[in-house]
Amino acid sequence: MTDKLTDFLGVNVINGFKWPPHVHDDTPDKLHNLKIREDDVFVLSYPKSGTHWTLEIVRNIVCEGNNDNFKEEYGSDPRGPFEFGDNHKKFDSFSTVKPRVIMTHAPVDVLPKQVFEGKGKVVFLIRNPKDNLVSYWNFVKERQYLEEYEQWDNCFEASLRPDAVYGNWFDFNLPYYENHRNKKNFLFLTYEDMKLDHKGCVIRICDFLSRPLSEEQVDKVVENTTFSNMKARNPVFQLKKEIGKRTFTLLRKGIVGDWKTRFTVAQNERFDAIYNHRMEGSALPKRIIFET
Ligand code: PPS
């Protein structure tokens, strides 16, 4: 990926869908037609749902509790989403000894079509949309890549529109959850599930990936992936990474309920009305909690 400042500003509209600026025009198509290996594992989510947390857990699981040696074992260490810059090239060079762990924010019509034929496995993370949005706003504001989203009120409004970056929360999550939640190769977890029962979720992911670990290894995965340890142990997560003058923090607060510090009463009421309308008839609300 290039670090040229202009490459990180604005959005890239591809086939009418708004991607971040560093997604190349032909990447969605490449992703959709990706040849899947049977043991590929996708960590898939709407941005700011806890993707890096889940990625770290999955990588630790496939490395039996220690992913410090990930690069040696895999021959490469791709951490950003598949669709960013030239990341996709790194996955081609993965050894076949271990599964590829591929992080992406691909909407349902871009995810590799072979996944829907049952190939590979998908760990899908969903976060309550209010915290999701506050996390996103903090990220965008700090990074200053979308001027329109820098003011909270603008970001709030923009997030509700169908042409939000990556689509809006509802348009992204609902088609996946409604149509694929009972598929054998999909596991749906929520950020709040992980906060409430980190170890239980690690075990669920192990079971789903058919990668049983010892109690000790599970504990190691949990320890490696706590908020504080992830931040302390891994330089990627300590980012204040600088691109030009722009910085961004991947691990900010890591809590449930931060939306209360940002939503006005009126915004909350408006959001709830839209939420209730969009979720009507869906099984998803049963999984969503806004506070613990
Ligand atoms: S991105 O940029 O879209 O890939 O962001 P993503 O990784 O999906 O989400 C970032 C938020 O996840 C929080 N996070 C964690 N919370 C709890 N425990 C752990 N280990 C953890 N790792 C990441 C991170 O802090 C972001 O949430 P906010 O609310 O902004 O703190």
Tab-separated table of C-alpha atoms and ligand atoms in Angstrom:
chain	number	residue	atom	x	y	z
A	1	MET	CA	0.000	0.000	0.000
A	2	THR	CA	1.306	3.429	-0.808
A	3	ASP	CA	1.562	6.098	1.866
A	4	LYS	CA	0.947	9.037	-0.453
A	5	LEU	CA	-1.358	11.378	1.421
A	6	THR	CA	-3.795	11.912	-1.435
A	7	ASP	CA	-4.396	8.179	-1.656
A	8	PHE	CA	-6.051	8.327	1.747
A	9	LEU	CA	-8.499	11.143	1.158
A	10	GLY	CA	-12.132	10.989	0.130
A	11	VAL	CA	-13.854	7.876	-1.158
A	12	ASN	CA	-13.642	5.704	-4.233
A	13	VAL	CA	-17.016	4.992	-5.816
A	14	ILE	CA	-16.941	1.654	-7.629
A	15	ASN	CA	-20.116	0.432	-9.330
A	16	GLY	CA	-22.096	2.964	-7.308
A	17	PHE	CA	-20.723	1.721	-3.966
A	18	LYS	CA	-18.556	3.933	-1.761
A	19	TRP	CA	-15.261	2.355	-0.733
A	20	PRO	CA	-12.385	3.985	1.108
A	21	PRO	CA	-10.020	5.796	-1.261
A	22	HIS	CA	-7.274	3.188	-1.118
A	23	VAL	CA	-9.444	0.458	-2.659
A	24	HIS	CA	-8.468	0.028	-6.301
A	25	ASP	CA	-11.185	-0.015	-8.960
A	26	ASP	CA	-10.658	-3.665	-9.861
A	27	THR	CA	-10.329	-5.053	-6.323
A	28	PRO	CA	-14.018	-5.739	-5.537
A	29	ASP	CA	-14.180	-7.839	-8.673
A	30	LYS	CA	-10.961	-9.662	-7.761
A	31	LEU	CA	-12.357	-10.394	-4.319
A	32	HIS	CA	-15.675	-11.609	-5.660
A	33	ASN	CA	-13.905	-14.040	-7.983
A	34	LEU	CA	-11.230	-15.092	-5.527
A	35	LYS	CA	-10.383	-18.781	-5.723
A	36	ILE	CA	-11.072	-20.055	-2.241
A	37	ARG	CA	-8.951	-22.614	-0.466
A	38	GLU	CA	-11.040	-25.029	1.580
A	39	ASP	CA	-9.334	-23.907	4.781
A	40	ASP	CA	-9.561	-20.149	4.160
A	41	VAL	CA	-10.947	-18.241	7.126
A	42	PHE	CA	-12.570	-14.865	6.558
A	43	VAL	CA	-12.908	-12.349	9.354
A	44	LEU	CA	-15.747	-10.269	8.025
A	45	SER	CA	-17.523	-7.228	9.406
A	46	TYR	CA	-18.828	-3.758	8.877
A	47	PRO	CA	-15.951	-1.387	9.758
A	48	LYS	CA	-15.428	-0.654	13.455
A	49	SER	CA	-17.209	-3.778	14.660
A	50	GLY	CA	-14.141	-5.311	16.314
A	51	THR	CA	-12.557	-6.753	13.184
A	52	HIS	CA	-8.949	-6.489	14.373
A	53	TRP	CA	-9.850	-8.065	17.693
A	54	THR	CA	-11.434	-11.018	15.933
A	55	LEU	CA	-8.582	-11.215	13.450
A	56	GLU	CA	-6.130	-11.390	16.308
A	57	ILE	CA	-8.151	-14.133	18.008
A	58	VAL	CA	-8.405	-16.207	14.835
A	59	ARG	CA	-4.717	-15.792	14.059
A	60	ASN	CA	-3.825	-16.817	17.588
A	61	ILE	CA	-6.075	-19.856	17.294
A	62	VAL	CA	-4.512	-21.067	14.051
A	63	CYS	CA	-1.093	-20.540	15.637
A	64	GLU	CA	-2.137	-22.443	18.792
A	65	GLY	CA	-1.971	-19.442	21.068
A	66	ASN	CA	1.044	-17.672	19.667
A	67	ASN	CA	0.927	-15.587	16.556
A	68	ASP	CA	4.196	-13.788	17.153
A	69	ASN	CA	5.694	-16.150	14.627
A	70	PHE	CA	2.871	-15.585	12.136
A	71	LYS	CA	5.118	-14.087	9.506
A	72	GLU	CA	7.619	-16.937	9.592
A	73	GLU	CA	4.863	-19.520	9.419
A	74	TYR	CA	2.881	-17.783	6.714
A	75	GLY	CA	5.549	-16.104	4.631
A	76	SER	CA	3.641	-12.836	4.874
A	77	ASP	CA	1.801	-10.779	7.467
A	78	PRO	CA	-1.201	-9.032	5.940
A	79	ARG	CA	-3.102	-7.166	8.619
A	80	GLY	CA	-5.244	-4.717	6.718
A	81	PRO	CA	-8.417	-5.686	4.878
A	82	PHE	CA	-8.033	-7.691	1.694
A	83	GLU	CA	-9.492	-4.829	-0.320
A	84	PHE	CA	-7.009	-2.138	0.734
A	85	GLY	CA	-4.277	-1.196	-1.713
A	86	ASP	CA	-2.268	-4.175	-2.864
A	87	ASN	CA	-3.009	-6.328	0.173
A	88	HIS	CA	-4.642	-8.968	-1.971
A	89	LYS	CA	-1.262	-9.798	-3.522
A	90	LYS	CA	0.070	-10.835	-0.112
A	91	PHE	CA	-2.575	-13.510	0.217
A	92	ASP	CA	-1.468	-15.112	-3.045
A	93	SER	CA	1.932	-15.736	-1.503
A	94	PHE	CA	0.569	-17.487	1.583
A	95	SER	CA	1.977	-20.932	2.170
A	96	THR	CA	-0.580	-23.722	1.965
A	97	VAL	CA	0.560	-25.212	5.275
A	98	LYS	CA	-1.721	-22.969	7.310
A	99	PRO	CA	-5.092	-21.469	6.536
A	100	ARG	CA	-5.199	-17.981	5.130
A	101	VAL	CA	-6.874	-15.620	7.582
A	102	ILE	CA	-8.434	-12.927	5.452
A	103	MET	CA	-9.935	-9.818	6.949
A	104	THR	CA	-12.451	-7.909	4.885
A	105	HIS	CA	-15.352	-5.481	5.024
A	106	ALA	CA	-16.822	-6.810	1.785
A	107	PRO	CA	-20.563	-6.334	1.344
A	108	VAL	CA	-22.573	-9.421	0.512
A	109	ASP	CA	-22.433	-8.986	-3.255
A	110	VAL	CA	-18.638	-8.654	-3.233
A	111	LEU	CA	-17.630	-11.483	-0.890
A	112	PRO	CA	-16.109	-14.341	-2.946
A	113	LYS	CA	-18.943	-16.220	-4.572
A	114	GLN	CA	-17.370	-19.557	-3.672
A	115	VAL	CA	-18.012	-18.773	-0.002
A	116	PHE	CA	-21.720	-19.025	-0.745
A	117	GLU	CA	-21.086	-22.445	-2.273
A	118	GLY	CA	-19.846	-23.517	1.159
A	119	LYS	CA	-16.102	-23.067	0.645
A	120	GLY	CA	-13.980	-21.556	3.393
A	121	LYS	CA	-15.328	-20.312	6.699
A	122	VAL	CA	-16.528	-16.895	7.786
A	123	VAL	CA	-16.349	-15.459	11.275
A	124	PHE	CA	-18.753	-12.534	11.084
A	125	LEU	CA	-18.661	-9.784	13.696
A	126	ILE	CA	-21.556	-7.436	14.379
A	127	ARG	CA	-21.424	-4.531	16.827
A	128	ASN	CA	-24.383	-2.541	18.072
A	129	PRO	CA	-24.850	0.242	15.533
A	130	LYS	CA	-24.627	3.128	17.991
A	131	ASP	CA	-21.196	2.193	19.340
A	132	ASN	CA	-20.198	1.185	15.844
A	133	LEU	CA	-20.937	4.684	14.607
A	134	VAL	CA	-19.206	6.477	17.471
A	135	SER	CA	-16.113	4.358	16.921
A	136	TYR	CA	-16.240	5.130	13.204
A	137	TRP	CA	-16.654	8.842	13.756
A	138	ASN	CA	-13.678	9.005	16.100
A	139	PHE	CA	-11.608	7.198	13.514
A	140	VAL	CA	-12.662	9.406	10.619
A	141	LYS	CA	-12.347	12.599	12.615
A	142	GLU	CA	-8.839	11.777	13.734
A	143	ARG	CA	-7.745	10.645	10.361
A	144	GLN	CA	-9.412	13.518	8.516
A	145	TYR	CA	-9.988	11.575	5.356
A	146	LEU	CA	-13.641	12.421	4.884
A	147	GLU	CA	-14.305	16.060	5.478
A	148	GLU	CA	-18.047	15.508	5.325
A	149	TYR	CA	-17.889	13.158	8.318
A	150	GLU	CA	-15.660	15.230	10.563
A	151	GLN	CA	-18.494	16.934	12.414
A	152	TRP	CA	-20.421	14.441	14.534
A	153	ASP	CA	-23.844	15.676	13.373
A	154	ASN	CA	-22.864	15.275	9.716
A	155	CYS	CA	-21.421	11.848	10.335
A	156	PHE	CA	-24.585	10.785	12.152
A	157	GLU	CA	-26.757	11.886	9.228
A	158	ALA	CA	-24.456	10.439	6.574
A	159	SER	CA	-24.343	7.075	8.338
A	160	LEU	CA	-28.075	6.650	7.898
A	161	ARG	CA	-28.037	7.163	4.150
A	162	PRO	CA	-27.821	4.245	1.747
A	163	ASP	CA	-24.748	5.793	0.137
A	164	ALA	CA	-22.671	5.778	3.343
A	165	VAL	CA	-19.126	4.467	2.975
A	166	TYR	CA	-19.403	0.652	2.897
A	167	GLY	CA	-23.183	1.145	2.801
A	168	ASN	CA	-25.000	1.804	6.035
A	169	TRP	CA	-24.987	-0.586	8.999
A	170	PHE	CA	-28.402	-2.021	8.118
A	171	ASP	CA	-27.743	-2.565	4.433
A	172	PHE	CA	-24.435	-4.225	5.222
A	173	ASN	CA	-25.417	-6.525	8.088
A	174	LEU	CA	-29.014	-7.499	7.399
A	175	PRO	CA	-28.529	-9.399	4.120
A	176	TYR	CA	-25.734	-11.425	5.688
A	177	TYR	CA	-27.578	-12.204	8.885
A	178	GLU	CA	-30.974	-12.887	7.364
A	179	ASN	CA	-29.742	-15.126	4.568
A	180	HIS	CA	-26.666	-16.810	5.955
A	181	ARG	CA	-26.978	-17.127	9.727
A	182	ASN	CA	-27.842	-20.813	9.485
A	183	LYS	CA	-25.143	-21.668	6.959
A	184	LYS	CA	-22.579	-24.137	8.212
A	185	ASN	CA	-19.648	-22.029	7.074
A	186	PHE	CA	-20.761	-18.826	8.837
A	187	LEU	CA	-20.362	-18.017	12.521
A	188	PHE	CA	-22.037	-14.799	13.687
A	189	LEU	CA	-20.690	-13.231	16.858
A	190	THR	CA	-21.256	-9.827	18.327
A	191	TYR	CA	-18.725	-7.452	19.814
A	192	GLU	CA	-20.851	-7.438	22.954
A	193	ASP	CA	-20.777	-11.287	23.117
A	194	MET	CA	-17.012	-11.028	23.068
A	195	LYS	CA	-16.927	-8.362	25.766
A	196	LEU	CA	-19.239	-10.371	28.021
A	197	ASP	CA	-17.613	-13.747	27.464
A	198	HIS	CA	-14.247	-13.416	25.768
A	199	LYS	CA	-13.135	-16.966	26.593
A	200	GLY	CA	-16.485	-18.482	25.613
A	201	CYS	CA	-16.229	-16.787	22.211
A	202	VAL	CA	-12.666	-18.008	21.703
A	203	ILE	CA	-13.917	-21.544	22.372
A	204	ARG	CA	-16.829	-21.056	19.961
A	205	ILE	CA	-14.424	-19.915	17.252
A	206	CYS	CA	-12.141	-22.923	17.939
A	207	ASP	CA	-15.130	-25.263	17.600
A	208	PHE	CA	-16.312	-23.541	14.451
A	209	LEU	CA	-12.876	-23.790	12.856
A	210	SER	CA	-12.483	-27.395	14.074
A	211	ARG	CA	-9.268	-26.373	15.784
A	212	PRO	CA	-9.508	-27.677	19.327
A	213	LEU	CA	-7.034	-26.109	21.730
A	214	SER	CA	-6.014	-27.160	25.218
A	215	GLU	CA	-7.359	-25.165	28.154
A	216	GLU	CA	-3.937	-23.618	28.513
A	217	GLN	CA	-3.814	-22.600	24.844
A	218	VAL	CA	-7.300	-21.094	25.032
A	219	ASP	CA	-6.219	-19.065	28.047
A	220	LYS	CA	-3.183	-17.894	26.126
A	221	VAL	CA	-5.352	-16.763	23.193
A	222	VAL	CA	-7.585	-14.852	25.597
A	223	GLU	CA	-4.623	-13.266	27.328
A	224	ASN	CA	-3.013	-12.269	24.032
A	225	THR	CA	-6.206	-10.635	22.824
A	226	THR	CA	-7.338	-8.542	25.764
A	227	PHE	CA	-7.602	-4.875	24.884
A	228	SER	CA	-4.614	-3.884	27.000
A	229	ASN	CA	-2.380	-6.722	25.858
A	230	MET	CA	-3.181	-6.233	22.211
A	231	LYS	CA	-2.324	-2.597	22.533
A	232	ALA	CA	0.826	-3.216	24.527
A	233	ARG	CA	2.201	-6.191	22.619
A	234	ASN	CA	1.655	-5.258	19.059
A	235	PRO	CA	3.051	-2.169	17.386
A	236	VAL	CA	0.274	-2.205	14.797
A	237	PHE	CA	-2.248	-1.596	17.555
A	238	GLN	CA	-0.296	1.145	19.240
A	239	LEU	CA	-0.792	3.150	16.111
A	240	LYS	CA	-0.910	6.543	16.303
A	241	LYS	CA	0.273	5.731	12.817
A	242	GLU	CA	1.057	8.775	10.793
A	243	ILE	CA	0.158	9.248	7.199
A	244	GLY	CA	1.169	12.769	6.331
A	245	LYS	CA	-0.207	14.769	9.260
A	246	ARG	CA	-2.967	12.231	9.771
A	247	THR	CA	-2.914	9.760	12.604
A	248	PHE	CA	-5.261	6.991	13.546
A	249	THR	CA	-5.890	4.892	16.579
A	250	LEU	CA	-7.161	1.380	16.089
A	251	LEU	CA	-7.637	0.515	19.733
A	252	ARG	CA	-9.365	3.520	21.261
A	253	LYS	CA	-11.671	2.712	24.228
A	254	GLY	CA	-12.891	-0.807	23.545
A	255	ILE	CA	-16.103	-0.557	25.558
A	256	VAL	CA	-19.847	-1.087	25.188
A	257	GLY	CA	-22.092	1.962	25.633
A	258	ASP	CA	-19.739	4.741	24.562
A	259	TRP	CA	-22.515	5.999	22.269
A	260	LYS	CA	-24.106	7.621	25.316
A	261	THR	CA	-21.297	10.149	25.409
A	262	ARG	CA	-22.085	11.293	21.883
A	263	PHE	CA	-25.723	10.750	20.844
A	264	THR	CA	-28.036	13.618	21.731
A	265	VAL	CA	-31.473	12.683	23.062
A	266	ALA	CA	-33.004	13.729	19.743
A	267	GLN	CA	-30.478	11.693	17.745
A	268	ASN	CA	-31.103	8.702	19.931
A	269	GLU	CA	-34.836	8.908	19.406
A	270	ARG	CA	-34.403	9.338	15.679
A	271	PHE	CA	-31.977	6.443	15.518
A	272	ASP	CA	-34.262	4.178	17.549
A	273	ALA	CA	-37.175	4.905	15.219
A	274	ILE	CA	-35.071	3.998	12.168
A	275	TYR	CA	-33.638	0.957	13.938
A	276	ASN	CA	-37.090	-0.348	14.869
A	277	HIS	CA	-38.319	0.182	11.344
A	278	ARG	CA	-35.326	-1.421	9.620
A	279	MET	CA	-35.203	-4.363	12.012
A	280	GLU	CA	-38.877	-5.214	11.715
A	281	GLY	CA	-39.255	-8.918	10.978
A	282	SER	CA	-35.529	-9.557	11.398
A	283	ALA	CA	-34.006	-12.053	13.816
A	284	LEU	CA	-31.014	-9.776	14.362
A	285	PRO	CA	-32.366	-7.502	17.150
A	286	LYS	CA	-32.308	-10.472	19.540
A	287	ARG	CA	-28.542	-10.456	19.205
A	288	ILE	CA	-27.970	-6.726	19.608
A	289	ILE	CA	-27.389	-5.082	22.958
A	290	PHE	CA	-26.600	-1.418	23.497
A	291	GLU	CA	-25.260	-1.605	27.033
A	292	THR	CA	-23.935	-4.260	29.372
B	1	PPS	S1	-11.540	-1.295	11.539
B	1	PPS	O1	-10.639	-0.129	11.370
B	1	PPS	O2	-12.807	-1.064	10.829
B	1	PPS	O3	-10.949	-2.536	11.134
B	1	PPS	O4	-11.876	-1.297	13.099
B	1	PPS	P1	-12.287	-2.588	13.931
B	1	PPS	O5	-11.089	-3.355	14.255
B	1	PPS	O6	-13.413	-3.291	13.271
B	1	PPS	O7	-12.913	-1.942	15.247
B	1	PPS	C1	-12.196	-1.095	16.088
B	1	PPS	C2	-12.899	-1.099	17.436
B	1	PPS	O8	-12.656	-2.371	18.094
B	1	PPS	C3	-12.099	-2.115	19.381
B	1	PPS	N1	-11.208	-3.212	19.806
B	1	PPS	C4	-11.356	-3.902	20.945
B	1	PPS	N2	-12.279	-3.835	21.916
B	1	PPS	C5	-12.137	-4.670	22.978
B	1	PPS	N3	-11.120	-5.550	23.116
B	1	PPS	C6	-10.161	-5.652	22.165
B	1	PPS	N4	-9.175	-6.523	22.315
B	1	PPS	C7	-10.265	-4.803	21.013
B	1	PPS	N5	-9.534	-4.643	19.899
B	1	PPS	C8	-10.128	-3.673	19.176
B	1	PPS	C9	-11.346	-0.809	19.181
B	1	PPS	O9	-10.990	-0.217	20.380
B	1	PPS	C10	-12.362	-0.021	18.359
B	1	PPS	O10	-13.480	0.402	19.135
B	1	PPS	P2	-13.555	1.829	19.867
B	1	PPS	O11	-14.969	1.914	20.386
B	1	PPS	O12	-13.277	2.870	18.840
B	1	PPS	O13	-12.558	1.792	20.966
